[in-house]
Coordinates of N, CA and C in Angstrom, one line a residue:
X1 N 3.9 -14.5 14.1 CA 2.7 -13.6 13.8 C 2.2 -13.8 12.4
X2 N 3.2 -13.8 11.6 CA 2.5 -13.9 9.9 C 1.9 -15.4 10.1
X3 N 2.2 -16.7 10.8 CA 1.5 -17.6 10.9 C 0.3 -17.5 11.5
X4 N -0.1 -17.0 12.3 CA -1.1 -16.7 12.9 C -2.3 -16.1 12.2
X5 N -1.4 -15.2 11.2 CA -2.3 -14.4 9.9 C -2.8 -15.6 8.9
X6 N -1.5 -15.8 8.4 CA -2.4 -16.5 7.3 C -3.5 -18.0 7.7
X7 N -3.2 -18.6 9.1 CA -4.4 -19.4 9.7 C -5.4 -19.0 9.9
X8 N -5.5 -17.6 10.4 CA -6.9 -17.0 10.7 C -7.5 -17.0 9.1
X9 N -6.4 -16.6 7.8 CA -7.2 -16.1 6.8 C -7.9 -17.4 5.9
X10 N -7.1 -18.2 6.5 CA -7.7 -19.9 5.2 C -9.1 -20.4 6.2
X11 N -8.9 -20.3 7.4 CA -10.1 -20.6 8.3 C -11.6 -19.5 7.7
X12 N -11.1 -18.5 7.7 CA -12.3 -17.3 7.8 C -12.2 -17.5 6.0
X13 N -12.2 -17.8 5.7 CA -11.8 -17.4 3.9 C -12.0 -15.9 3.4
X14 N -11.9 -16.2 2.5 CA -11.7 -14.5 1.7 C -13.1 -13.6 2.1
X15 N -12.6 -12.8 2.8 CA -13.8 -11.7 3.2 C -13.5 -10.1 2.9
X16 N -14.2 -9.6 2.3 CA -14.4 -8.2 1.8 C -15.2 -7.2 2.5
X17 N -15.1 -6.3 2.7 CA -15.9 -5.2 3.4 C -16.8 -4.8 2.2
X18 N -17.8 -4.9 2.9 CA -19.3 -4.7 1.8 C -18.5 -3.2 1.4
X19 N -19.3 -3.4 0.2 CA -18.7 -1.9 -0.7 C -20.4 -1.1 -0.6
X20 N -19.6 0.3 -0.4 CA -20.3 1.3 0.1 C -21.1 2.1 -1.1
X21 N -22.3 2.3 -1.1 CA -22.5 2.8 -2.3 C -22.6 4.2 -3.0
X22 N -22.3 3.9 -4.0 CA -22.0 5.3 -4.7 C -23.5 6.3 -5.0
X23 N -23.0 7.5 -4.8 CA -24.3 7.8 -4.5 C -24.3 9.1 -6.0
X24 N -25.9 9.5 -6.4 CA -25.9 10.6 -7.6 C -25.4 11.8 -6.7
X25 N -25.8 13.0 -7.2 CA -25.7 14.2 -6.8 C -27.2 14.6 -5.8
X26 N -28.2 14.1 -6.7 CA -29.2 14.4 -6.2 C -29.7 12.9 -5.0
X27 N -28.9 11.9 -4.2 CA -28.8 11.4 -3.7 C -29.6 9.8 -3.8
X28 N -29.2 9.5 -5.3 CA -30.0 8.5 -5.3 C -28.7 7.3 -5.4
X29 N -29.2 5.9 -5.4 CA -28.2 5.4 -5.5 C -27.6 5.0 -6.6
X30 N -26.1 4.4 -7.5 CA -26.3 4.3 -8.7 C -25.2 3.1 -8.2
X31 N -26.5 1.9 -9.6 CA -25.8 0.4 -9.4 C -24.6 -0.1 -10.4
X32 N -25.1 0.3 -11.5 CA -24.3 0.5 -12.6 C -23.0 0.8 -12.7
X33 N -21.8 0.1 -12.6 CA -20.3 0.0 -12.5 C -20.2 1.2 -13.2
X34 N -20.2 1.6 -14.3 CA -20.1 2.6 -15.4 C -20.5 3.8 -14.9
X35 N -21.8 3.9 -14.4 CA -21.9 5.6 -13.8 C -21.4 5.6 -12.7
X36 N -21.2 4.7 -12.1 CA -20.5 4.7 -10.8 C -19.1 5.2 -11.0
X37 N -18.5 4.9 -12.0 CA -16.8 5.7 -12.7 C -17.1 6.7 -12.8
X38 N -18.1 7.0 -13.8 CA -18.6 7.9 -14.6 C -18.9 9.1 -12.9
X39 N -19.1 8.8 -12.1 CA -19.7 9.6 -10.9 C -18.5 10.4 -10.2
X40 N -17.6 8.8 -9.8 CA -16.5 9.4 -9.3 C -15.3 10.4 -10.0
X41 N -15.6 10.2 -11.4 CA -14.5 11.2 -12.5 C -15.2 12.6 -12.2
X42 N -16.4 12.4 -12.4 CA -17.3 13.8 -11.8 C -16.9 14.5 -10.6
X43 N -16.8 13.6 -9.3 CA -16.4 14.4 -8.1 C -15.1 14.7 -8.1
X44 N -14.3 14.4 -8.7 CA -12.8 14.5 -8.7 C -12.7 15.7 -9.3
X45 N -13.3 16.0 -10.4 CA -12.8 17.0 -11.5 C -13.6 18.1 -10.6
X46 N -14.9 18.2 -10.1 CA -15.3 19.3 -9.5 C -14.2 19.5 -8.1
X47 N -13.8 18.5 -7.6 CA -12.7 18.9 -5.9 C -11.5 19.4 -6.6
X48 N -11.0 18.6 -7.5 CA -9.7 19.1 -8.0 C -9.5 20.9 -8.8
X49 N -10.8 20.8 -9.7 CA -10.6 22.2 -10.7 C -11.6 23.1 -9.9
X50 N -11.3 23.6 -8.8 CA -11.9 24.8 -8.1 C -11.3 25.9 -8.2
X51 N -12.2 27.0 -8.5 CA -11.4 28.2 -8.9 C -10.3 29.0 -7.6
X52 N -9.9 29.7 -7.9 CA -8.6 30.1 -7.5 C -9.8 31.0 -6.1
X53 N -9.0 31.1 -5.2 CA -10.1 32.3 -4.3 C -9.7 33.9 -4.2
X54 N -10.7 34.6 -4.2 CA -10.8 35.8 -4.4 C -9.6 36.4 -3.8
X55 N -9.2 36.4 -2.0 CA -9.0 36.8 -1.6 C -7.6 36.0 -1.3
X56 N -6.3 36.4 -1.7 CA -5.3 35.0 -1.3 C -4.7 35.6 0.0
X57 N -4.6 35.7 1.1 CA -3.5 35.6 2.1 C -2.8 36.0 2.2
X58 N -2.2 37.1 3.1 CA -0.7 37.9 2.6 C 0.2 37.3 3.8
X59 N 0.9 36.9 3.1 CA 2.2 36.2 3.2 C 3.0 37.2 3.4
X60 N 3.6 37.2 5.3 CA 5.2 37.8 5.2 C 6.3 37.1 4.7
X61 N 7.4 37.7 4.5 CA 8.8 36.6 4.1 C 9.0 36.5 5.8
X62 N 9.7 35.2 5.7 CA 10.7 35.2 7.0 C 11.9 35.3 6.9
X63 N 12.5 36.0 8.3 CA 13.6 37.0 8.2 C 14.5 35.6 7.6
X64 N 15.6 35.8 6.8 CA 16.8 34.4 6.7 C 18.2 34.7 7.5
X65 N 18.1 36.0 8.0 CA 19.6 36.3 8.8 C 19.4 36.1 10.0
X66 N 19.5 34.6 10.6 CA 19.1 34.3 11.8 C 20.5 34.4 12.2
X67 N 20.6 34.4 13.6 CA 22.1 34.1 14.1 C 22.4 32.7 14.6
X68 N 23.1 32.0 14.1 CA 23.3 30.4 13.8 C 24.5 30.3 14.1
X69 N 25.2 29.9 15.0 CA 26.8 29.3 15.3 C 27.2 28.8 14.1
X70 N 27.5 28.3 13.4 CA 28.1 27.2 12.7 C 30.0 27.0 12.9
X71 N 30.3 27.4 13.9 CA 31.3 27.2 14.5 C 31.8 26.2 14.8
X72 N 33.0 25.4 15.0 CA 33.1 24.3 16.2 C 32.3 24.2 17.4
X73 N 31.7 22.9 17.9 CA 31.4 23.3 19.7 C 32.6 23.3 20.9
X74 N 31.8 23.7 21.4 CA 32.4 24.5 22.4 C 32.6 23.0 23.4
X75 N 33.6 23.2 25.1 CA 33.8 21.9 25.3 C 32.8 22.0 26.2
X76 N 31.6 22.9 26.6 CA 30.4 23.3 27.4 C 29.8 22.1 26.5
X77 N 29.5 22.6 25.4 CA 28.4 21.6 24.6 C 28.9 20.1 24.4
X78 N 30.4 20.0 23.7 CA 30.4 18.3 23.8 C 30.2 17.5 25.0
X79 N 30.6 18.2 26.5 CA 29.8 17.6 27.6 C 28.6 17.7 27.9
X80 N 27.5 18.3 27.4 CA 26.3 18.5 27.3 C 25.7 17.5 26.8
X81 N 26.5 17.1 25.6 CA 25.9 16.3 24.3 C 26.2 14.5 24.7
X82 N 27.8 14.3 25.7 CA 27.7 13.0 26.4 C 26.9 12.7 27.3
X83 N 27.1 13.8 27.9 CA 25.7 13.9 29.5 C 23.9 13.1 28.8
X84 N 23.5 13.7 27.8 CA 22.7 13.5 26.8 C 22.5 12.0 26.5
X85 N 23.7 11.9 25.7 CA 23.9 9.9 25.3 C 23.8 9.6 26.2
X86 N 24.7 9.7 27.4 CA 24.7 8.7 28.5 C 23.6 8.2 29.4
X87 N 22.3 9.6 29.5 CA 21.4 9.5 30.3 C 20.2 8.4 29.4
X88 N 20.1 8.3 28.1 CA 19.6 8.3 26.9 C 19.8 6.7 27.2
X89 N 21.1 5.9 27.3 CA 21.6 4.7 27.3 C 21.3 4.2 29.3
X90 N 21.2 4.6 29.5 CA 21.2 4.2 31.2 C 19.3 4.3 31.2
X91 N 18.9 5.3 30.6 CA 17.0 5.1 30.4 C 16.6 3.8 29.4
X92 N 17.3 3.7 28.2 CA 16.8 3.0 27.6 C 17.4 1.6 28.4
X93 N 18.6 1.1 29.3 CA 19.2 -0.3 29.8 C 17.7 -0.1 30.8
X94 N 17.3 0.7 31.9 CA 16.3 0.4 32.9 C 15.3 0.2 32.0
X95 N 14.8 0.8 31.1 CA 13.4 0.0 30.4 C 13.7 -1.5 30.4
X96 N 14.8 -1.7 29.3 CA 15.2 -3.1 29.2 C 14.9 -4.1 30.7
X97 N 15.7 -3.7 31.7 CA 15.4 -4.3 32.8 C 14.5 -4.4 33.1
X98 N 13.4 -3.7 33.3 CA 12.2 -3.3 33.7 C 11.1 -4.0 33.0
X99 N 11.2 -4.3 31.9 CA 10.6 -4.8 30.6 C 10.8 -6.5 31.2
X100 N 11.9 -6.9 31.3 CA 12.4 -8.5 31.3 C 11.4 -8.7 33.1
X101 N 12.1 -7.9 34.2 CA 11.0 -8.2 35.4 C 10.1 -8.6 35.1
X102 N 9.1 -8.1 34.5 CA 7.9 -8.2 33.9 C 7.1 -9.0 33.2
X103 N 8.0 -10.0 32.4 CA 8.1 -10.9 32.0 C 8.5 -12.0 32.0

């Protein structure tokens, strides 16, 4: 696969996706490398430093005294849990099978 890449890329040589242009506030375009920084430092500092909002969201706590086993399992669950792997390893061998037919 990586051969395949780097043959397409020496054939097609170095290609860039046209760069998109930077636009003012009042929508004009700006060619100049420098305000074009100078534009983007602008939109950043206005998205980033927004004021805080009026109204914040009331937040409940969630309860923490959940009821949680942390027990040993039980021998209900370690057969549960082979039943589990086994069906897991017998799906994933039929893909495999299924996959090679196919091919």
């Amino acid at each position: 696969m990586r051969q395949l890449y780097d043959t397409t890329k020496k054939l097609y040589g170095n290609y860039r996706k046209p760069e998109r242009p930077v636009k003012s506030k009042d929508g004009k375009v700006i060619t100049n490398i420098e305000e074009q920084r100078n534009r983007w430092a602008e939109h950043f500092k206005e998205l980033l430093n927004r004021p805080a909002p009026l109204n914040l969201p009331i937040i409940e706590a969630t309860p923490t005294d959940l009821p949680v086993d942390v027990g040993p399992p039980t021998i209900r669950e370690i057969s549960i849990a082979i039943r589990q792997i086994e069906s897991s390893k017998a799906e994933k061998q039929q893909n495999q099978t299924t996959f090679q037919q196919r091919h």
